[in-house]
PDB file of C-alpha atoms and ligand atoms in Angstrom:
ATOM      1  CA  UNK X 227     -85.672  20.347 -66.937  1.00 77.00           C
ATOM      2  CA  UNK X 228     -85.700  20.472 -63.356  1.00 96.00           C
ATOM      3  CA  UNK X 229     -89.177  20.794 -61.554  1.00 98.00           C
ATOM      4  CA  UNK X 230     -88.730  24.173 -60.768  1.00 98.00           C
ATOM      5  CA  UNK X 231     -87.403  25.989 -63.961  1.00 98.00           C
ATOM      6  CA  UNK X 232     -90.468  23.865 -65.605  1.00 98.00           C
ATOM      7  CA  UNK X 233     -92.668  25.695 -62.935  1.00 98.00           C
ATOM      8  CA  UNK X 234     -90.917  29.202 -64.011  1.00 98.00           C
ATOM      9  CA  UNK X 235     -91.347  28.533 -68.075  1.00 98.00           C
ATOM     10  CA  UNK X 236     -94.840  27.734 -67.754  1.00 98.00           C
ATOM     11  CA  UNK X 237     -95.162  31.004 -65.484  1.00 98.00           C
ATOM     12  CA  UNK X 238     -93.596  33.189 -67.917  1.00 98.00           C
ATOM     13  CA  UNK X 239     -94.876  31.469 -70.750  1.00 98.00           C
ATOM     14  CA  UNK X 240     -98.628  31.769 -69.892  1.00 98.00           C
ATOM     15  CA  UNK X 241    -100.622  35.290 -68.933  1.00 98.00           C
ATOM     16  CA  UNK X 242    -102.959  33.510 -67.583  1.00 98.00           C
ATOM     17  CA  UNK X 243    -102.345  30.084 -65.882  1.00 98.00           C
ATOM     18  CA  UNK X 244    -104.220  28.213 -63.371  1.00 99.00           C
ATOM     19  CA  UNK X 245    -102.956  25.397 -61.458  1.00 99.00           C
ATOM     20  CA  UNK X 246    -105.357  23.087 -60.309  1.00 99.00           C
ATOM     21  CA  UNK X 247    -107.026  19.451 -59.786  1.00 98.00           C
ATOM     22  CA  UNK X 248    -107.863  17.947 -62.947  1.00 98.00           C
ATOM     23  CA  UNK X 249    -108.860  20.055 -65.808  1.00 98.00           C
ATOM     24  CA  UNK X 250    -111.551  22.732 -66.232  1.00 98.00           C
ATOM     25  CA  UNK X 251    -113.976  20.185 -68.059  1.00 98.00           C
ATOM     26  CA  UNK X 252    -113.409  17.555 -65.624  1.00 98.00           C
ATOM     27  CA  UNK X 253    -112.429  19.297 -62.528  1.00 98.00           C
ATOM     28  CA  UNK X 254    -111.462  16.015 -59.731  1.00 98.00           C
ATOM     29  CA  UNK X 255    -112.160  18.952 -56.328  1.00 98.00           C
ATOM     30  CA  UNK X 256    -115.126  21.496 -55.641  1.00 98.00           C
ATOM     31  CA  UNK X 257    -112.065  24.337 -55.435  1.00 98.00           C
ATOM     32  CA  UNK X 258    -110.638  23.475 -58.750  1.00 99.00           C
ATOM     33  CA  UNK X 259    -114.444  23.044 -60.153  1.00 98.00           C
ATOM     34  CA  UNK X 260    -115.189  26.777 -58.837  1.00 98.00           C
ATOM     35  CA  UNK X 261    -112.460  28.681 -59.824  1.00 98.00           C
ATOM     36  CA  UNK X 262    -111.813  27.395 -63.243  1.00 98.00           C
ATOM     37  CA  UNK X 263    -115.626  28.397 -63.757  1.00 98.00           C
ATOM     38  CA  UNK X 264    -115.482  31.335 -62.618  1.00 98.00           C
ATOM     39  CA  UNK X 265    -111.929  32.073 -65.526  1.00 98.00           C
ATOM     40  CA  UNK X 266    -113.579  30.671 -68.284  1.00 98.00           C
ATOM     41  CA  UNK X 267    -116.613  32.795 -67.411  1.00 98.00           C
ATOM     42  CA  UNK X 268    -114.503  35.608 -67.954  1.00 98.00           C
ATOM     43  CA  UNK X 269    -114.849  34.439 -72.094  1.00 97.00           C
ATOM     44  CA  UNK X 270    -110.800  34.603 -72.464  1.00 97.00           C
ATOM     45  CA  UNK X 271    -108.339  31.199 -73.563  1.00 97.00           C
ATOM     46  CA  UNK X 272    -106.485  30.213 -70.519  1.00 98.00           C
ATOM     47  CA  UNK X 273    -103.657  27.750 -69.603  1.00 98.00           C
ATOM     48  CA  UNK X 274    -103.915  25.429 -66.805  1.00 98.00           C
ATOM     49  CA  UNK X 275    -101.706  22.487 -65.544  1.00 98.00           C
ATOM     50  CA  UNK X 276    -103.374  19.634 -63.940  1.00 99.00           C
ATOM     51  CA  UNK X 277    -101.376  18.992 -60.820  1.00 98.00           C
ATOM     52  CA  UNK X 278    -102.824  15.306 -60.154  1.00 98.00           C
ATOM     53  CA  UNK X 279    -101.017  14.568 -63.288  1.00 98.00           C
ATOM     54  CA  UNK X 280     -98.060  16.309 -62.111  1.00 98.00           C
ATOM     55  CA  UNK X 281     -97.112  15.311 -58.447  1.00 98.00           C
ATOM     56  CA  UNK X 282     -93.747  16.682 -58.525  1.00 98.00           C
ATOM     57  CA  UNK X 283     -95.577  20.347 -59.384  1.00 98.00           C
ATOM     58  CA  UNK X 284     -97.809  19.871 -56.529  1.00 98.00           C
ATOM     59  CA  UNK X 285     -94.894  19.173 -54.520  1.00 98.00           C
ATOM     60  CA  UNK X 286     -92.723  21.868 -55.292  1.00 98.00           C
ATOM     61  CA  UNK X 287     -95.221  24.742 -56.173  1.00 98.00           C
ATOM     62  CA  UNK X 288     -96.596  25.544 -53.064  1.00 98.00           C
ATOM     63  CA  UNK X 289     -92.791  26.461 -51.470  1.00 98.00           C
ATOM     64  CA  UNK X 290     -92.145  28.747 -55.047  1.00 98.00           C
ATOM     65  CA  UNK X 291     -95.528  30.119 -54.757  1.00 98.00           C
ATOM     66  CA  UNK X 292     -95.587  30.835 -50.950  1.00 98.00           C
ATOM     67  CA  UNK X 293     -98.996  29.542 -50.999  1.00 98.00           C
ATOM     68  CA  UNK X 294    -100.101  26.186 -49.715  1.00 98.00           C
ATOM     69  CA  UNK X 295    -103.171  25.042 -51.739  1.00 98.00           C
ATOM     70  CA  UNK X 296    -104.671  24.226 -55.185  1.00 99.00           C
ATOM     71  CA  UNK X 297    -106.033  25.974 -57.208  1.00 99.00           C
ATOM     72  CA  UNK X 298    -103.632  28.785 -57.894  1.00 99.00           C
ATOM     73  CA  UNK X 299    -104.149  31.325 -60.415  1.00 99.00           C
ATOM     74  CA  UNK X 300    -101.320  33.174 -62.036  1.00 98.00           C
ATOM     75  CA  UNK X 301    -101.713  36.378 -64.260  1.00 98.00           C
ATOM     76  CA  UNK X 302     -98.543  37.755 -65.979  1.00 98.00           C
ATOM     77  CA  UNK X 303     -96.194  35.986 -63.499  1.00 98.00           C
ATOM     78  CA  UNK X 304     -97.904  36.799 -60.579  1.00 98.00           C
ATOM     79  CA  UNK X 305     -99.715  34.664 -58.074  1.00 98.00           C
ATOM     80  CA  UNK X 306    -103.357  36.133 -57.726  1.00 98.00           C
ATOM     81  CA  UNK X 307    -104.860  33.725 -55.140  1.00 98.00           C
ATOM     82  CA  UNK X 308    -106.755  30.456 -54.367  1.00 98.00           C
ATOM     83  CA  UNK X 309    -110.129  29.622 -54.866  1.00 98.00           C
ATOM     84  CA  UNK X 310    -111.705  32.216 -52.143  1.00 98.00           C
ATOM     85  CA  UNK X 311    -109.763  34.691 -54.134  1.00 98.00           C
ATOM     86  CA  UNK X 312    -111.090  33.928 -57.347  1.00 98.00           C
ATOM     87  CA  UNK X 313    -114.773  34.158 -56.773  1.00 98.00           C
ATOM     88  CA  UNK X 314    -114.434  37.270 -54.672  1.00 98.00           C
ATOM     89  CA  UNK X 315    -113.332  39.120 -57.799  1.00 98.00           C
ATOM     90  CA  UNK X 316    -115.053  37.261 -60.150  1.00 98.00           C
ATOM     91  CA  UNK X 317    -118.377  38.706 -57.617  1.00 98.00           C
ATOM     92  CA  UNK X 318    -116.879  41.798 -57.589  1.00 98.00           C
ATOM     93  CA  UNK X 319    -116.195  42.160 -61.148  1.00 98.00           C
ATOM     94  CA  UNK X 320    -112.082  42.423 -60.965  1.00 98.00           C
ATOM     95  CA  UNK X 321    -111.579  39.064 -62.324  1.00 98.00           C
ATOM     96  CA  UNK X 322    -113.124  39.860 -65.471  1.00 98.00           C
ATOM     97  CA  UNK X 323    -111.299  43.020 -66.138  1.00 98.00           C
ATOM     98  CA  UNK X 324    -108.100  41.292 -64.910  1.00 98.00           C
ATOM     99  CA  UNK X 325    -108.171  38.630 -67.483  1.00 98.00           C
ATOM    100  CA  UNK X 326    -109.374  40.847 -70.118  1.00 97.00           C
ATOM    101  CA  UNK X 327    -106.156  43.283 -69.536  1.00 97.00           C
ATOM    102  CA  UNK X 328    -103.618  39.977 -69.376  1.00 97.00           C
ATOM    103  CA  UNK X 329    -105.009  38.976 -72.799  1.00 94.00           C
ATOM    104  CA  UNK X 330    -105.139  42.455 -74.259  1.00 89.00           C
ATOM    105  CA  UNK X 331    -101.251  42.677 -73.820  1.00 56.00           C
ATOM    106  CA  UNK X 332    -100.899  38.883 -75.840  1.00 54.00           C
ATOM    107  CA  UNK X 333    -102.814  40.653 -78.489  1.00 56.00           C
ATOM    108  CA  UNK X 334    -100.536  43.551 -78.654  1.00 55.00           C
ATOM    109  CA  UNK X 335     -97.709  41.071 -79.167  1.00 52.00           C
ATOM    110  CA  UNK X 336     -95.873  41.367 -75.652  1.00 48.00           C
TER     111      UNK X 336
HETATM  112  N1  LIG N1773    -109.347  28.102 -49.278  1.00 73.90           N
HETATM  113  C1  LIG N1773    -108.610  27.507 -50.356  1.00 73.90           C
HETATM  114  C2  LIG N1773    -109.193  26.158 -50.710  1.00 73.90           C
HETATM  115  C3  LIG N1773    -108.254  25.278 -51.478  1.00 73.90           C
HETATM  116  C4  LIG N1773    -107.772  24.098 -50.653  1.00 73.90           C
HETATM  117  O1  LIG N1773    -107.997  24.024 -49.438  1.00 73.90           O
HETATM  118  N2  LIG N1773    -107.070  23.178 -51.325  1.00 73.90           N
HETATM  119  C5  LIG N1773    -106.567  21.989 -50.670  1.00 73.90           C
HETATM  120  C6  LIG N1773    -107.504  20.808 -50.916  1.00 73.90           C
HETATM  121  S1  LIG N1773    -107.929  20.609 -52.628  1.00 73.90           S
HETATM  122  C7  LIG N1773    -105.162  21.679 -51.228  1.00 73.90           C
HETATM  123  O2  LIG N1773    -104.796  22.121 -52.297  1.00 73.90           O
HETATM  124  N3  LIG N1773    -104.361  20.925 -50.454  1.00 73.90           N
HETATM  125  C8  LIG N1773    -103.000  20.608 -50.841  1.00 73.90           C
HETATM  126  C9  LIG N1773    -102.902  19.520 -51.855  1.00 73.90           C
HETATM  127  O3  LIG N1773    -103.907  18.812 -52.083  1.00 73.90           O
HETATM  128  O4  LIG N1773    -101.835  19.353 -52.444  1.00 73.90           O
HETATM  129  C10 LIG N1773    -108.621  28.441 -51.571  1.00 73.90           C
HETATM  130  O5  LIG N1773    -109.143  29.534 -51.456  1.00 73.90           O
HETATM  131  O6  LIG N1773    -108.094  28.074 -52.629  1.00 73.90           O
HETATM  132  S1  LIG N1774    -109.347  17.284 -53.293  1.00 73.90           S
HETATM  133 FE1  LIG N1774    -110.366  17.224 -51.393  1.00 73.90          FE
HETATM  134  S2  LIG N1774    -110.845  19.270 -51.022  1.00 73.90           S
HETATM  135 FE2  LIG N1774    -109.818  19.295 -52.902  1.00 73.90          FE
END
């Protein structure tokens, strides 16, 4: 599979899906570190794909995505935001009920 329709699948595949540096117990940047702890404090299973691991993802993501840096979090097949993003709504609460509504619909069967 090409880089791009792998980058698609794991979109549609995953409700929530964060691309970042390394993984959330061993972040490798202070971005990465921060926004996958501010996900998993939202108590839900999440997907992420180490991009380190993948250089041909970092490559090509950031031209799909419209968005130039890592981390990236996707929920239902829709780019959310960086790092600032993140911790705004996890401070503001919207994070939480975000991921909490993505995994509700997994539940359901969807
Ligand atoms: N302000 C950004 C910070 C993230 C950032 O600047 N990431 C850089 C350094 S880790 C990046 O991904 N650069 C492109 C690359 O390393 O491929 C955010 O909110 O996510
Ligand atoms: S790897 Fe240097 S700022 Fe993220």
């Amino acid at each position: 599979m090409d880089t791009l329709e792998n980058i698609k699948q794991q979109i549609a595949d995953n409700d929530i899906l964060l691309y970042m540096k390394g993984s959330p117990n061993a972040p490798q940047c202070g971005f990465s570190m921060r926004a996958s702890q501010a996900i998993m404090a939202c108590g839900q299973r999440f997907a992420y794909v180490d991009i380190l691991a993948n250089p041909d993802i970092r490559q090509e993501l950031p031209k799909y995505a419209n968005w130039p840096t890592f981390p990236q979090l996707w929920v239902k097949g829709e780019l959310i935001g960086g790092c600032d993003i993140i911790m705004e709504m996890y401070e503001s609460g919207e994070l939480k009920t975000l991921i909490e509504e993505a995994t509700k619909g997994a539940e359901q069967g969807e």
